[in-house]
C-alpha cells in the first residue's frame, strides 16, 4: 500500500487530467475560470448520473441482452 503523501505526489506529477489543464492554461487555450466552470459541470453530471444509478429501479431481466449488439436482435 502507498501512503497518502506518495499518492498525492504521483498525482501531482503524472495525472493526465491535471497535466492537460495546466497545458491548456499555459497555452492560453482556456482560462482558469473556464476550467473551473468545466469542473463544476462535470461534477454536476457525475452527481446526477450517480443519483440515477443508485435510485432508478433495475431493468427487467428480459432486457438484460438488449443494446449489446449493434444491428442484431437481442438474444432469445
mmCIF file of C-alpha atoms in Angstrom:
data_model
loop_
_atom_site.group_PDB
_atom_site.id
_atom_site.type_symbol
_atom_site.label_atom_id
_atom_site.label_comp_id
_atom_site.label_asym_id
_atom_site.label_seq_id
_atom_site.Cartn_x
_atom_site.Cartn_y
_atom_site.Cartn_z
ATOM 1 C CA UNK A 1 0.000 0.000 0.000
ATOM 2 C CA UNK A 2 1.057 3.550 -0.606
ATOM 3 C CA UNK A 3 0.838 6.448 1.785
ATOM 4 C CA UNK A 4 -1.454 9.369 1.040
ATOM 5 C CA UNK A 5 1.571 11.578 0.519
ATOM 6 C CA UNK A 6 3.000 9.189 -2.072
ATOM 7 C CA UNK A 7 -0.318 9.039 -3.927
ATOM 8 C CA UNK A 8 -0.625 12.836 -3.932
ATOM 9 C CA UNK A 9 2.936 13.196 -5.214
ATOM 10 C CA UNK A 10 2.335 10.793 -8.100
ATOM 11 C CA UNK A 11 -0.942 12.506 -8.964
ATOM 12 C CA UNK A 12 0.657 15.940 -8.929
ATOM 13 C CA UNK A 13 3.383 14.817 -11.334
ATOM 14 C CA UNK A 14 1.634 12.447 -13.720
ATOM 15 C CA UNK A 15 -2.136 12.880 -13.561
ATOM 16 C CA UNK A 16 -3.195 13.274 -17.215
ATOM 17 C CA UNK A 17 -6.191 15.468 -16.396
ATOM 18 C CA UNK A 18 -4.128 17.884 -14.320
ATOM 19 C CA UNK A 19 -1.419 17.911 -16.974
ATOM 20 C CA UNK A 20 -3.983 18.761 -19.672
ATOM 21 C CA UNK A 21 -5.500 21.536 -17.560
ATOM 22 C CA UNK A 22 -2.063 23.050 -16.937
ATOM 23 C CA UNK A 23 -1.139 22.812 -20.619
ATOM 24 C CA UNK A 24 -4.411 24.434 -21.692
ATOM 25 C CA UNK A 25 -3.925 27.313 -19.282
ATOM 26 C CA UNK A 26 -0.246 27.830 -20.140
ATOM 27 C CA UNK A 27 -1.025 27.840 -23.893
ATOM 28 C CA UNK A 28 -3.953 30.246 -23.482
ATOM 29 C CA UNK A 29 -6.410 27.635 -24.704
ATOM 30 C CA UNK A 30 -8.605 28.159 -21.631
ATOM 31 C CA UNK A 31 -8.639 30.377 -18.588
ATOM 32 C CA UNK A 32 -8.645 29.178 -15.003
ATOM 33 C CA UNK A 33 -12.262 30.316 -14.701
ATOM 34 C CA UNK A 34 -13.258 28.258 -17.745
ATOM 35 C CA UNK A 35 -11.513 25.203 -16.311
ATOM 36 C CA UNK A 36 -13.341 25.702 -13.014
ATOM 37 C CA UNK A 37 -16.664 26.000 -14.862
ATOM 38 C CA UNK A 38 -15.948 22.781 -16.753
ATOM 39 C CA UNK A 39 -15.038 21.022 -13.490
ATOM 40 C CA UNK A 40 -18.284 22.217 -11.912
ATOM 41 C CA UNK A 41 -20.345 20.968 -14.864
ATOM 42 C CA UNK A 42 -18.588 17.603 -14.818
ATOM 43 C CA UNK A 43 -19.085 17.155 -11.084
ATOM 44 C CA UNK A 44 -22.779 18.003 -11.502
ATOM 45 C CA UNK A 45 -23.139 15.493 -14.339
ATOM 46 C CA UNK A 46 -21.387 12.806 -12.288
ATOM 47 C CA UNK A 47 -23.608 13.522 -9.293
ATOM 48 C CA UNK A 48 -26.752 13.255 -11.445
ATOM 49 C CA UNK A 49 -25.559 10.003 -13.031
ATOM 50 C CA UNK A 50 -24.700 8.578 -9.619
ATOM 51 C CA UNK A 51 -28.101 9.569 -8.267
ATOM 52 C CA UNK A 52 -29.805 7.954 -11.271
ATOM 53 C CA UNK A 53 -27.729 4.766 -10.966
ATOM 54 C CA UNK A 54 -28.436 4.335 -7.271
ATOM 55 C CA UNK A 55 -32.112 5.318 -7.208
ATOM 56 C CA UNK A 56 -33.516 4.075 -10.515
ATOM 57 C CA UNK A 57 -35.111 0.614 -10.402
ATOM 58 C CA UNK A 58 -33.275 -2.221 -12.078
ATOM 59 C CA UNK A 59 -34.481 -3.045 -15.593
ATOM 60 C CA UNK A 60 -36.443 -6.259 -16.085
ATOM 61 C CA UNK A 61 -34.463 -9.436 -16.664
ATOM 62 C CA UNK A 62 -35.773 -9.790 -20.217
ATOM 63 C CA UNK A 63 -33.936 -6.554 -21.121
ATOM 64 C CA UNK A 64 -30.591 -7.982 -19.998
ATOM 65 C CA UNK A 65 -29.247 -8.643 -23.506
ATOM 66 C CA UNK A 66 -30.654 -5.547 -25.219
ATOM 67 C CA UNK A 67 -28.207 -3.000 -26.617
ATOM 68 C CA UNK A 68 -25.270 -5.412 -26.716
ATOM 69 C CA UNK A 69 -25.017 -5.879 -30.469
ATOM 70 C CA UNK A 70 -25.154 -3.056 -32.980
ATOM 71 C CA UNK A 71 -27.577 -4.392 -35.589
ATOM 72 C CA UNK A 72 -28.626 -7.747 -34.227
ATOM 73 C CA UNK A 73 -31.773 -8.598 -32.364
ATOM 74 C CA UNK A 74 -31.378 -9.346 -28.670
ATOM 75 C CA UNK A 75 -30.623 -12.914 -27.673
ATOM 76 C CA UNK A 76 -33.626 -15.115 -27.165
#
